[in-house]
Tab-separated table of C-alpha atoms in Angstrom:
chain	number	residue	atom	x	y	z
A	19	MET	CA	-5.956	15.434	-16.349
A	20	ALA	CA	-9.658	14.463	-16.936
A	21	SER	CA	-11.472	12.089	-14.729
A	22	ILE	CA	-12.087	8.641	-15.820
A	23	GLN	CA	-15.058	7.380	-13.986
A	24	PRO	CA	-15.239	3.659	-12.545
A	25	ILE	CA	-18.153	1.369	-12.897
A	26	ASN	CA	-21.198	2.539	-11.234
A	27	PHE	CA	-21.771	-0.714	-9.218
A	28	PRO	CA	-25.475	-1.147	-7.983
A	29	THR	CA	-24.238	-3.351	-5.024
A	30	TRP	CA	-21.037	-4.651	-3.639
A	31	PRO	CA	-18.624	-5.625	-6.426
A	32	TRP	CA	-18.264	-9.280	-5.577
A	33	LEU	CA	-22.144	-9.666	-5.554
A	34	HIS	CA	-22.092	-7.735	-9.008
A	35	TRP	CA	-19.420	-9.971	-10.518
A	36	ARG	CA	-21.366	-13.192	-9.000
A	37	GLU	CA	-24.361	-12.106	-10.987
A	38	GLN	CA	-22.209	-11.532	-14.114
A	39	ARG	CA	-20.028	-14.716	-14.085
A	40	ALA	CA	-20.754	-16.766	-11.040
A	41	ASP	CA	-18.576	-19.769	-11.846
A	42	VAL	CA	-15.404	-17.716	-13.146
A	43	THR	CA	-12.521	-17.704	-11.157
A	44	ALA	CA	-12.145	-14.826	-8.598
A	45	ILE	CA	-9.331	-15.772	-6.529
A	46	VAL	CA	-6.522	-18.144	-6.684
A	47	LEU	CA	-5.585	-19.363	-3.333
A	48	ASP	CA	-2.139	-20.998	-3.513
A	49	GLU	CA	-3.203	-23.411	-6.267
A	50	VAL	CA	-7.054	-23.459	-5.569
A	51	ALA	CA	-9.467	-21.647	-7.820
A	52	VAL	CA	-12.099	-19.954	-5.770
A	53	SER	CA	-15.123	-18.666	-8.104
A	54	TRP	CA	-17.252	-15.506	-7.543
A	55	GLN	CA	-19.970	-17.667	-6.421
A	56	GLN	CA	-17.789	-19.527	-3.673
A	57	LEU	CA	-16.328	-16.304	-2.652
A	58	CYS	CA	-19.584	-14.720	-1.967
A	59	ARG	CA	-20.697	-17.852	0.036
A	60	ASP	CA	-17.670	-17.292	1.920
A	61	ILE	CA	-18.252	-13.685	2.726
A	62	SER	CA	-21.874	-14.372	3.885
A	63	ARG	CA	-20.637	-17.204	6.068
A	64	ALA	CA	-18.119	-15.050	7.657
A	65	GLN	CA	-20.620	-12.174	8.122
A	66	ASN	CA	-22.982	-14.290	9.920
A	67	THR	CA	-20.129	-15.366	12.236
A	68	LEU	CA	-18.935	-11.908	12.831
A	69	GLN	CA	-22.606	-10.930	13.765
A	70	ARG	CA	-22.376	-13.291	16.590
A	71	HIS	CA	-18.727	-12.839	17.463
A	72	PRO	CA	-17.889	-11.928	21.009
A	73	PHE	CA	-15.518	-8.895	20.217
A	74	GLN	CA	-13.173	-7.639	22.403
A	75	HIS	CA	-14.357	-4.617	24.499
A	76	SER	CA	-17.840	-5.287	22.857
A	77	ASP	CA	-21.058	-3.611	24.097
A	78	VAL	CA	-23.981	-3.617	21.867
A	79	GLN	CA	-23.360	-5.768	18.589
A	80	ASN	CA	-26.051	-3.775	16.764
A	81	HIS	CA	-24.244	-0.375	17.082
A	82	ILE	CA	-20.864	-1.598	15.437
A	83	GLU	CA	-19.625	1.239	13.282
A	84	ARG	CA	-16.194	0.148	12.620
A	85	ILE	CA	-13.905	-2.649	13.189
A	86	ALA	CA	-10.056	-3.325	13.485
A	87	ILE	CA	-9.042	-6.683	11.885
A	88	VAL	CA	-5.343	-7.696	12.781
A	89	GLY	CA	-3.869	-9.881	9.756
A	90	ASP	CA	-2.018	-9.772	6.795
A	91	ASN	CA	-2.701	-11.414	3.537
A	92	ARG	CA	-4.537	-14.503	4.428
A	93	TYR	CA	-7.687	-15.441	2.802
A	94	CYS	CA	-9.500	-15.266	6.109
A	95	ASP	CA	-8.319	-11.814	6.498
A	96	LEU	CA	-9.533	-10.656	2.968
A	97	VAL	CA	-12.987	-12.521	3.612
A	98	ASN	CA	-13.468	-10.916	6.999
A	99	MET	CA	-12.803	-7.559	5.699
A	100	LEU	CA	-15.178	-8.045	2.717
A	101	ALA	CA	-17.790	-9.453	5.304
A	102	SER	CA	-17.470	-6.281	7.486
A	103	TRP	CA	-18.061	-4.045	4.449
A	104	GLN	CA	-21.030	-6.081	3.448
A	105	SER	CA	-22.141	-5.475	7.008
A	106	GLY	CA	-21.864	-1.544	6.779
A	107	TRP	CA	-18.761	-1.482	9.050
A	108	GLN	CA	-15.682	0.470	8.413
A	109	THR	CA	-12.509	-1.454	8.650
A	110	LEU	CA	-8.957	-0.752	9.915
A	111	MET	CA	-6.343	-3.597	9.018
A	112	VAL	CA	-3.687	-3.808	11.469
A	113	ASN	CA	-0.062	-4.963	11.317
A	114	PRO	CA	0.191	-8.040	13.522
A	115	ALA	CA	3.885	-6.979	14.298
A	116	PHE	CA	2.269	-4.330	16.487
A	117	SER	CA	2.661	-4.821	20.149
A	118	SER	CA	-0.693	-5.140	21.974
A	119	GLU	CA	-0.062	-1.912	23.748
A	120	LEU	CA	0.359	-0.032	20.573
A	121	GLN	CA	-2.654	-1.681	19.243
A	122	THR	CA	-4.675	-0.574	22.311
A	123	THR	CA	-3.418	3.032	22.091
A	124	LEU	CA	-4.409	3.101	18.312
A	125	LEU	CA	-7.765	1.800	18.667
A	126	GLU	CA	-8.496	4.057	21.479
A	127	GLU	CA	-7.292	7.173	19.663
A	128	ILE	CA	-9.114	6.180	16.205
A	129	GLY	CA	-12.361	5.368	18.019
A	130	ILE	CA	-12.593	1.494	17.497
A	131	LYS	CA	-14.109	-0.609	20.169
A	132	HIS	CA	-14.173	-4.052	18.303
A	133	CYS	CA	-11.082	-5.888	17.393
A	134	LEU	CA	-10.400	-9.369	15.646
A	135	SER	CA	-7.084	-10.738	16.708
A	136	VAL	CA	-4.668	-12.662	14.465
A	137	ASP	CA	-5.854	-15.665	16.235
A	138	ASP	CA	-9.589	-15.308	15.954
A	139	ALA	CA	-10.982	-18.107	13.895
A	140	VAL	CA	-13.986	-16.037	12.733
A	141	THR	CA	-14.195	-17.846	9.475
A	142	ASN	CA	-13.850	-21.312	11.171
A	143	ALA	CA	-11.360	-22.219	8.577
A	144	LYS	CA	-7.758	-22.582	8.029
A	145	SER	CA	-6.025	-19.299	6.880
A	146	SER	CA	-5.324	-21.034	3.499
A	147	ASP	CA	-8.846	-22.658	2.802
A	148	PRO	CA	-11.730	-21.253	1.143
A	149	LEU	CA	-14.998	-21.672	3.248
A	150	THR	CA	-17.812	-23.908	2.458
A	151	ASN	CA	-21.604	-23.207	2.673
A	152	ASP	CA	-24.813	-24.184	1.074
A	153	ASP	CA	-25.867	-22.047	-2.108
A	154	PHE	CA	-28.420	-19.365	-1.742
A	155	GLY	CA	-31.565	-19.709	-3.851
A	156	ASN	CA	-33.869	-17.252	-2.237
A	157	PRO	CA	-34.671	-13.965	-3.935
A	158	TYR	CA	-33.322	-10.774	-2.520
A	159	VAL	CA	-35.749	-8.962	-0.145
A	160	LYS	CA	-35.556	-5.417	0.948
A	161	ARG	CA	-35.503	-4.839	4.683
A	162	ASP	CA	-34.743	-1.515	6.648
A	163	GLY	CA	-32.323	-0.305	4.160
A	164	PHE	CA	-30.452	-3.654	3.906
A	165	VAL	CA	-30.999	-6.712	1.599
A	166	GLU	CA	-31.690	-10.275	3.222
A	167	LYS	CA	-30.795	-13.553	1.738
A	168	ASN	CA	-31.198	-16.523	3.723
A	169	ASN	CA	-30.851	-14.575	6.984
A	170	THR	CA	-27.742	-12.637	5.795
A	171	PHE	CA	-28.309	-8.842	5.619
A	172	TYR	CA	-26.296	-6.901	3.173
A	173	ALA	CA	-25.785	-2.949	3.925
A	174	PRO	CA	-26.304	-1.161	0.736
A	175	LEU	CA	-23.146	0.100	-1.164
A	176	ILE	CA	-23.109	4.017	-0.491
A	177	PRO	CA	-19.998	5.321	-2.739
A	178	GLU	CA	-19.535	8.541	-0.820
A	179	LYS	CA	-19.431	6.866	2.683
A	180	CYS	CA	-16.340	6.108	4.495
A	181	LEU	CA	-15.598	2.372	4.220
A	182	THR	CA	-11.811	1.898	5.114
A	183	LEU	CA	-9.219	3.281	7.714
A	184	THR	CA	-5.730	2.934	6.615
A	185	LEU	CA	-2.668	3.917	8.919
A	186	THR	CA	-0.041	6.436	7.592
A	187	SER	CA	3.652	5.365	7.928
A	188	GLY	CA	3.804	6.985	11.239
A	189	SER	CA	7.541	8.011	10.832
A	190	THR	CA	6.879	10.420	13.754
A	191	GLY	CA	4.373	10.092	16.458
A	192	LEU	CA	1.230	7.806	16.211
A	193	PRO	CA	0.137	6.672	12.823
A	194	LYS	CA	-2.954	8.659	11.477
A	195	ALA	CA	-6.003	6.532	10.284
A	196	VAL	CA	-6.838	7.731	6.886
A	197	ALA	CA	-10.678	7.696	6.042
A	198	HIS	CA	-11.527	6.513	2.499
A	199	THR	CA	-14.860	5.839	0.559
A	200	VAL	CA	-15.678	3.584	-2.145
A	201	GLU	CA	-15.628	6.200	-4.452
A	202	ASN	CA	-11.970	7.055	-3.509
A	203	HIS	CA	-10.856	3.701	-4.096
A	204	LEU	CA	-12.520	3.051	-7.236
A	205	SER	CA	-11.367	6.394	-8.762
A	206	SER	CA	-7.651	5.490	-7.772
A	207	ALA	CA	-7.951	2.008	-9.503
A	208	ALA	CA	-9.654	3.675	-12.696
A	209	GLY	CA	-7.023	6.195	-13.058
A	210	LEU	CA	-4.231	3.708	-12.877
A	211	PHE	CA	-5.995	1.555	-15.675
A	212	SER	CA	-5.720	4.760	-18.040
A	213	LEU	CA	-1.631	3.965	-17.903
A	214	MET	CA	-1.437	0.389	-16.855
A	215	PRO	CA	-3.541	-2.186	-18.648
A	216	PHE	CA	-5.337	-4.611	-16.548
A	217	SER	CA	-8.195	-6.722	-17.876
A	218	GLU	CA	-10.594	-9.152	-16.522
A	219	THR	CA	-8.542	-12.232	-17.644
A	220	ASP	CA	-5.462	-10.878	-15.803
A	221	CYS	CA	-4.393	-11.846	-12.189
A	222	TRP	CA	-2.588	-9.533	-9.813
A	223	LEU	CA	-0.785	-11.107	-7.005
A	224	LEU	CA	-1.565	-9.863	-3.431
A	225	SER	CA	2.136	-9.215	-2.536
A	226	LEU	CA	1.785	-6.207	-0.280
A	227	PRO	CA	-0.094	-6.333	3.064
A	228	LEU	CA	-3.702	-5.408	3.428
A	229	PHE	CA	-2.730	-2.936	6.282
A	230	HIS	CA	-0.963	-0.819	3.850
A	231	VAL	CA	-2.734	1.482	1.197
A	232	SER	CA	-0.707	-0.365	-1.659
A	233	GLY	CA	-2.024	-3.668	-0.794
A	234	LEU	CA	-5.623	-2.367	-0.373
A	235	ALA	CA	-5.348	-0.784	-3.538
A	236	VAL	CA	-4.674	-4.112	-5.464
A	237	VAL	CA	-7.837	-5.499	-3.851
A	238	TRP	CA	-9.729	-2.410	-5.558
A	239	ARG	CA	-8.261	-2.878	-8.993
A	240	TRP	CA	-9.207	-6.702	-8.562
A	241	LEU	CA	-12.854	-5.689	-7.693
A	242	LEU	CA	-13.049	-2.802	-10.262
A	243	ASN	CA	-12.548	-5.064	-13.145
A	244	GLY	CA	-13.713	-8.449	-11.927
A	245	ALA	CA	-10.334	-9.862	-12.619
A	246	VAL	CA	-8.383	-12.577	-10.756
A	247	LEU	CA	-6.608	-11.966	-7.307
A	248	LYS	CA	-3.988	-14.408	-6.187
A	249	ILE	CA	-3.217	-15.005	-2.441
A	250	ALA	CA	-0.339	-16.977	-1.496
A	251	GLU	CA	2.791	-17.116	0.637
A	252	THR	CA	5.358	-14.314	-0.817
A	253	LYS	CA	8.101	-14.143	1.796
A	254	GLY	CA	11.632	-15.042	0.773
A	255	ASP	CA	12.271	-17.485	-2.101
A	256	THR	CA	8.328	-18.375	-1.910
A	257	LEU	CA	7.637	-15.334	-3.992
A	258	ILE	CA	8.453	-17.241	-7.132
A	259	ARG	CA	6.230	-19.735	-6.662
A	260	ALA	CA	3.483	-17.337	-5.609
A	261	LEU	CA	4.026	-15.249	-8.950
A	262	ASP	CA	3.189	-18.617	-11.065
A	263	GLY	CA	0.073	-17.798	-12.968
A	264	ALA	CA	0.002	-13.965	-11.966
A	265	THR	CA	0.311	-11.479	-14.700
A	266	HIS	CA	0.765	-8.393	-12.372
A	267	ALA	CA	2.385	-7.614	-9.075
A	268	SER	CA	3.101	-4.793	-6.894
A	269	LEU	CA	6.676	-5.102	-5.542
A	270	VAL	CA	9.630	-3.317	-3.925
A	271	PRO	CA	12.856	-3.445	-5.396
A	272	THR	CA	14.347	-6.232	-3.301
A	273	GLN	CA	11.609	-8.275	-4.452
A	274	LEU	CA	12.074	-7.695	-8.045
A	275	GLN	CA	15.909	-8.499	-7.446
A	276	ARG	CA	14.688	-12.014	-5.920
A	277	ILE	CA	12.835	-12.643	-9.277
A	278	ILE	CA	15.890	-11.693	-11.431
A	279	SER	CA	18.146	-13.788	-9.684
A	280	LEU	CA	15.870	-16.834	-9.380
A	281	GLY	CA	14.049	-16.779	-12.651
A	282	LYS	CA	10.927	-14.818	-14.005
A	283	PRO	CA	7.709	-16.789	-13.904
A	284	ALA	CA	6.301	-17.311	-17.572
A	285	SER	CA	3.037	-15.695	-16.850
A	286	LEU	CA	4.496	-12.367	-15.172
A	287	HIS	CA	4.526	-9.246	-17.546
A	288	SER	CA	3.703	-6.157	-15.488
A	289	VAL	CA	5.275	-4.953	-12.160
A	290	LEU	CA	4.273	-1.668	-10.409
A	291	LEU	CA	7.255	-0.541	-8.211
A	292	GLY	CA	7.481	1.285	-5.115
A	293	GLY	CA	8.582	1.716	-1.507
A	294	ALA	CA	12.183	2.931	-2.464
A	295	ALA	CA	14.290	4.600	-5.004
A	296	ILE	CA	14.526	2.165	-7.997
A	297	PRO	CA	17.933	1.267	-9.482
A	298	GLN	CA	17.918	1.441	-13.109
A	299	PRO	CA	20.074	-1.484	-13.624
A	300	LEU	CA	17.617	-3.461	-11.866
A	301	VAL	CA	14.665	-2.092	-14.006
A	302	ASP	CA	17.050	-2.650	-17.440
A	303	GLU	CA	17.343	-6.531	-16.314
A	304	ALA	CA	13.857	-6.948	-15.553
A	305	GLU	CA	12.909	-5.499	-18.947
A	306	ARG	CA	15.031	-7.731	-20.694
A	307	MET	CA	13.581	-10.638	-19.197
A	308	GLY	CA	10.168	-9.558	-20.461
A	309	ILE	CA	8.631	-7.814	-17.492
A	310	GLN	CA	7.346	-4.239	-17.930
A	311	CYS	CA	8.280	-1.949	-15.015
A	312	TRP	CA	6.179	0.769	-13.697
A	313	CYS	CA	7.081	3.386	-11.127
A	314	GLY	CA	5.346	6.274	-9.514
A	315	TYR	CA	4.679	8.639	-6.677
A	316	GLY	CA	1.845	8.035	-4.141
A	317	MET	CA	0.675	8.383	-0.517
A	318	THR	CA	-2.012	6.929	1.825
A	319	GLU	CA	-4.157	9.971	1.839
A	320	MET	CA	-4.481	9.919	-2.083
A	321	ALA	CA	-5.512	6.173	-1.970
A	322	SER	CA	-2.156	5.057	-3.304
A	323	THR	CA	-0.683	6.286	-6.746
A	324	ILE	CA	-0.870	9.840	-7.862
A	325	SER	CA	1.334	9.713	-10.782
A	326	ALA	CA	3.140	7.063	-12.684
A	327	LYS	CA	5.079	5.972	-15.827
A	328	ARG	CA	7.055	3.118	-17.337
A	329	ALA	CA	10.389	3.187	-15.795
A	330	ASP	CA	12.960	4.796	-17.819
A	331	GLY	CA	15.921	5.765	-15.827
A	332	ARG	CA	14.981	9.375	-15.394
A	333	PHE	CA	14.502	10.755	-11.904
A	334	THR	CA	10.862	11.500	-12.467
A	335	VAL	CA	7.751	9.768	-11.398
A	336	GLY	CA	5.641	10.481	-14.442
A	337	GLY	CA	2.423	12.388	-15.233
A	338	VAL	CA	-0.562	12.924	-13.020
A	339	LEU	CA	-3.153	10.160	-13.239
A	340	PRO	CA	-6.776	10.801	-14.170
A	341	ASN	CA	-8.995	11.615	-10.955
A	342	ARG	CA	-6.128	13.465	-9.260
A	343	GLU	CA	-4.800	17.112	-9.467
A	344	VAL	CA	-1.316	18.320	-8.654
A	345	ARG	CA	0.174	21.661	-8.206
A	346	LEU	CA	3.436	23.096	-6.590
A	347	SER	CA	3.169	25.846	-4.230
A	348	ASP	CA	5.775	28.805	-4.209
A	349	ALA	CA	8.185	26.827	-2.247
A	350	GLY	CA	7.910	23.636	-4.397
A	351	GLU	CA	5.568	21.688	-1.965
A	352	VAL	CA	3.316	19.262	-3.798
A	353	LEU	CA	-0.277	19.952	-3.496
A	354	VAL	CA	-2.890	17.603	-4.311
A	355	LYS	CA	-6.688	17.031	-4.542
A	356	GLY	CA	-9.128	15.108	-6.669
A	357	GLY	CA	-11.347	12.035	-6.567
A	358	THR	CA	-9.008	9.971	-4.761
A	359	LEU	CA	-8.203	12.137	-1.697
A	360	ALA	CA	-9.417	10.842	1.572
A	361	ALA	CA	-12.298	12.181	3.387
A	362	GLY	CA	-10.176	12.771	6.393
A	363	TYR	CA	-8.602	11.411	9.437
A	364	MET	CA	-10.508	9.404	11.857
A	365	VAL	CA	-9.787	10.535	15.378
A	366	LYS	CA	-11.975	9.352	18.333
A	367	GLY	CA	-14.761	7.929	15.975
A	368	GLU	CA	-15.115	11.430	13.982
A	369	ILE	CA	-13.817	12.323	10.659
A	370	HIS	CA	-11.537	15.457	10.675
A	371	PRO	CA	-11.047	16.721	6.990
A	372	LEU	CA	-7.677	17.034	5.587
A	373	THR	CA	-8.308	20.215	3.874
A	374	GLU	CA	-10.848	22.587	2.402
A	375	HIS	CA	-8.998	22.859	-0.929
A	376	TRP	CA	-5.437	21.513	-1.449
A	377	PHE	CA	-3.697	19.001	0.795
A	378	ALA	CA	-0.071	19.958	1.445
A	379	THR	CA	1.962	16.686	1.275
A	380	LYS	CA	5.340	18.174	2.746
A	381	ASP	CA	7.049	16.548	-0.359
A	382	LYS	CA	9.133	18.984	-2.442
A	383	ALA	CA	9.094	18.496	-6.367
A	384	ARG	CA	9.330	20.335	-9.341
A	385	TRP	CA	8.137	19.862	-13.080
A	386	CYS	CA	10.567	18.799	-15.664
A	387	ASP	CA	10.226	21.014	-18.744
A	388	GLU	CA	11.248	18.484	-21.337
A	389	SER	CA	8.939	15.567	-20.329
A	390	HIS	CA	6.148	17.412	-18.381
A	391	GLU	CA	6.773	14.932	-15.649
A	392	LEU	CA	7.022	15.429	-11.843
A	393	GLN	CA	10.105	15.043	-9.921
A	394	ILE	CA	10.066	14.300	-6.516
A	395	LEU	CA	13.082	15.908	-4.670
A	396	GLY	CA	12.343	14.736	-1.226
A	397	ARG	CA	10.431	15.260	1.991
A	398	LEU	CA	10.858	18.850	3.239
A	399	ASP	CA	11.175	17.563	6.680
A	400	ASN	CA	14.211	15.324	5.574
A	401	MET	CA	16.351	18.057	4.525
A	402	PHE	CA	19.453	18.923	6.735
A	403	VAL	CA	22.270	21.262	6.836
A	404	CYS	CA	25.929	20.319	6.254
A	405	GLY	CA	28.527	23.136	6.477
A	406	GLY	CA	25.781	25.616	5.852
A	407	GLU	CA	24.580	23.819	2.628
A	408	ASN	CA	21.153	22.092	2.475
A	409	VAL	CA	21.238	18.507	1.918
A	410	GLN	CA	18.095	16.839	0.301
A	411	PRO	CA	18.773	12.888	1.340
A	412	GLU	CA	16.555	11.620	-1.715
A	413	ALA	CA	18.520	13.596	-4.139
A	414	VAL	CA	21.713	12.074	-3.072
A	415	GLU	CA	20.083	8.643	-2.801
A	416	ARG	CA	19.199	8.842	-6.423
A	417	VAL	CA	22.695	9.481	-7.594
A	418	LEU	CA	24.506	7.174	-5.407
A	419	GLY	CA	21.824	4.267	-5.547
A	420	GLN	CA	23.251	3.704	-9.177
A	421	PHE	CA	26.353	2.154	-7.493
A	422	GLU	CA	26.663	-1.613	-8.608
A	423	GLY	CA	25.196	-3.948	-6.078
A	424	VAL	CA	22.945	-1.418	-4.248
A	425	LEU	CA	19.384	-2.402	-3.643
A	426	GLN	CA	18.519	0.242	-1.260
A	427	LEU	CA	20.359	3.281	-0.148
A	428	ILE	CA	19.190	5.725	2.738
A	429	ILE	CA	21.053	8.975	3.525
A	430	LEU	CA	20.822	10.037	7.107
A	431	PRO	CA	22.284	12.846	9.122
A	432	VAL	CA	24.453	12.567	12.221
A	433	ASP	CA	25.844	15.518	14.429
A	434	HIS	CA	29.160	16.790	13.712
A	435	GLU	CA	31.079	19.130	15.938
A	436	ARG	CA	32.619	21.170	13.037
A	437	TRP	CA	29.966	20.960	10.195
A	438	GLY	CA	26.726	20.698	12.140
A	439	GLN	CA	25.462	17.562	10.633
A	440	VAL	CA	27.007	15.242	7.889
A	441	PRO	CA	25.711	12.589	5.769
A	442	VAL	CA	25.876	8.840	6.434
A	443	ALA	CA	24.879	6.061	4.153
A	444	VAL	CA	23.013	2.919	5.304
A	445	VAL	CA	22.984	0.347	2.258
A	446	GLN	CA	21.214	-2.928	1.394
A	447	GLY	CA	23.152	-5.020	-1.100
A	448	ARG	CA	26.405	-6.594	-1.710
A	449	VAL	CA	28.513	-3.199	-1.721
A	450	GLU	CA	32.277	-3.077	-0.727
A	451	HIS	CA	31.982	-0.123	1.455
A	452	ASP	CA	35.459	1.547	0.914
A	453	ALA	CA	35.112	1.299	-2.847
A	454	PHE	CA	31.563	2.994	-2.520
A	455	LEU	CA	32.750	5.767	-0.597
A	456	GLU	CA	35.650	6.504	-3.034
A	457	TRP	CA	33.173	6.395	-6.024
A	458	ALA	CA	30.617	8.777	-4.358
A	459	LYS	CA	33.343	11.495	-3.881
A	460	ARG	CA	33.335	11.541	-7.708
A	461	GLN	CA	29.614	11.768	-7.912
A	462	VAL	CA	28.234	14.314	-5.581
A	463	PRO	CA	29.761	17.667	-4.036
A	464	ALA	CA	31.752	17.156	-0.823
A	465	TYR	CA	28.852	18.516	1.574
A	466	GLN	CA	26.592	15.604	0.039
A	467	CYS	CA	29.105	12.748	0.110
A	468	PRO	CA	28.693	10.212	2.979
A	469	GLN	CA	31.278	10.323	5.638
A	470	ALA	CA	30.455	6.549	6.540
A	471	VAL	CA	28.761	3.648	5.065
A	472	LEU	CA	26.841	0.926	7.190
A	473	SER	CA	25.028	-2.261	6.120
A	474	LEU	CA	21.384	-2.174	6.566
A	475	PRO	CA	20.407	-4.281	9.584
A	476	GLU	CA	17.526	-6.949	9.403
A	477	ASN	CA	14.266	-5.912	10.742
A	478	VAL	CA	15.227	-2.633	11.639
A	479	GLY	CA	13.259	0.272	10.196
A	480	VAL	CA	10.560	-1.628	8.356
A	481	SER	CA	7.350	-0.036	8.306
A	482	GLY	CA	4.623	-1.605	5.907
A	483	ILE	CA	6.553	-1.770	2.570
A	484	LYS	CA	8.806	1.171	3.436
A	485	LEU	CA	11.815	1.850	5.360
A	486	SER	CA	11.169	4.137	8.352
A	487	ARG	CA	13.898	6.900	8.428
A	488	ASN	CA	13.095	7.636	12.074
A	489	ALA	CA	13.457	4.088	13.131
A	490	LEU	CA	16.746	3.845	11.296
A	491	ALA	CA	17.911	7.261	12.843
A	492	GLN	CA	17.610	5.888	16.147
A	493	TRP	CA	19.432	2.735	15.267
A	494	LEU	CA	22.262	4.728	13.790
A	495	ALA	CA	22.586	6.977	17.029
A	496	SER	CA	23.463	3.823	18.651
A	497	GLN	CA	26.432	2.910	16.387
A	498	PRO	CA	30.038	3.798	16.697
A	499	LEU	CA	30.917	6.170	13.881
A	500	PRO	CA	34.630	7.154	13.462
A	501	LEU	CA	33.848	10.448	11.549
A	502	PRO	CA	36.602	12.784	9.907
A	503	VAL	CA	37.065	15.981	11.959
C-alpha cells in the first residue's frame, strides 16, 4: 500500500502545536484541561529539573544519552518522557511491577545508566496535577545545535534518530529493547488514520501503559494531529468515568465488556481492540450501543499496528496499512518492513539492526482470497503435536472463544503419556466447565479438543496488555489435571 506521509514537524510536536493554538486543550487530566501552552511550561520545568537530578548510578550528566523512567500513565510520567525527548535523550518506559533485580538486569543489558524510579518526584508535583511555571516571553536563540529559551535547551527534532526504547513482551528470556525513531512513530500513526478517523477535536484516552507499544502509539497519534489526550485512572470500574469526554480508546476485550455491562459513555464512538482474541458477540453488542470497533494485527518491532479493519466476525485482521509492507514466506511466515519498522534492538548501548531486508515475525498466516485480508494462524513457536497432528492453539481459540460467557481463552499443551501432548483450556469469564467441554467436542476435531478446562487465575500471566503463555504454562504445570488415558 502507498505511503502516507505525516506532518514534517519543524520542531517537537508540542512546541509546534503551542505556536499554532497555545490556549487550546492538549490534555484532559481527570477533569482538568491542560492547554498546549501549559503543557510546554510543564515540560520545560521538568526538563530543567531533570538536568539537575542526581540519577541513580549517574556519572557525568552532560553525557546522558538514554534514560529509563519507571512509571505507568501518570501525568508526571508523560511529562518526564517528553522532557527527556526535548533534552535529546532516548527513553525506556519500565513497568513498575518489575522487580528491582529485573530492572537492574534489563538496564545493564540495554546500556542505560540513568533511571527515574516510580517514587522520584522529578516534576515536584502530584501525579495527577499539572505543573505551574512562569510564561516564556524571550525569543528562541540558537546555541550549539540546541535552542535556548529562559535557560531551557531544546534538542533539535531529528526524525531519523532513535528516540524511544520499548520492551518486547519477553515470553521467553529477557525482553528486548526495540529502538524506534520519530519517523517510525509518526508513520505508524499516519497509516492508521487512513482507516480509523481521528481529528484534532477528538480525544483519545490513554488507557494502555506507556511501557507498552500500544500505549506509546496513542501518544504519537495525539501528537501527530494535535488532538486531545485524556489521562485518568482506568483500573476496574473507574474506566467508565475515565472515558467520559473521550471519543477514542484502545482497549482489550475485558475492558470493552466492562463498558457494555456498566453503560457506554455518551462521547465514546471508536475503539481499537487488541491484546487477545476478540469474541464477536462482544463486538456486536458494542456496535449496537454505538461503539465502532476496530481490530488488527501488530507488534512492537513495527511500532504497533500493522493491519486493521472494522471488526466483522471474520477471523481476519484486515488489510495492510500505509507505510507498512507484508509478504508471506514459502512456509507461511509473516515478513514485514516499511516506514514503521524499528531501527533495531538496543544492546549494551548499541543498536543491532533487525534485518537488512524483511523482518521475520515468527507468526504464521495466510491471505484470504475472498477479502484480500490477512489471517493470522498463530505463532510458529506455539504449535504442538497431539497424537501426530499439529495443533495451532490460536486456531482452536478462535473457534472455542465463541462459547457464551468466554472473555478470554488460552489453549496450552500438557504432556500426555499416550498422545505426547494434549490441549488444555484456560478460560476467563462466566463459563460452566462441563458444558464448555461437551460443546467443544462438537466444534473441533478430537486432537484439538481440550481435555480439561481451568479458570484463568488473577494476576498470573499478565504481561503489559497481553497474557503471557509462558507464565500461564508455568502455572498450569503446578495444577492437578486428571486427564483421560
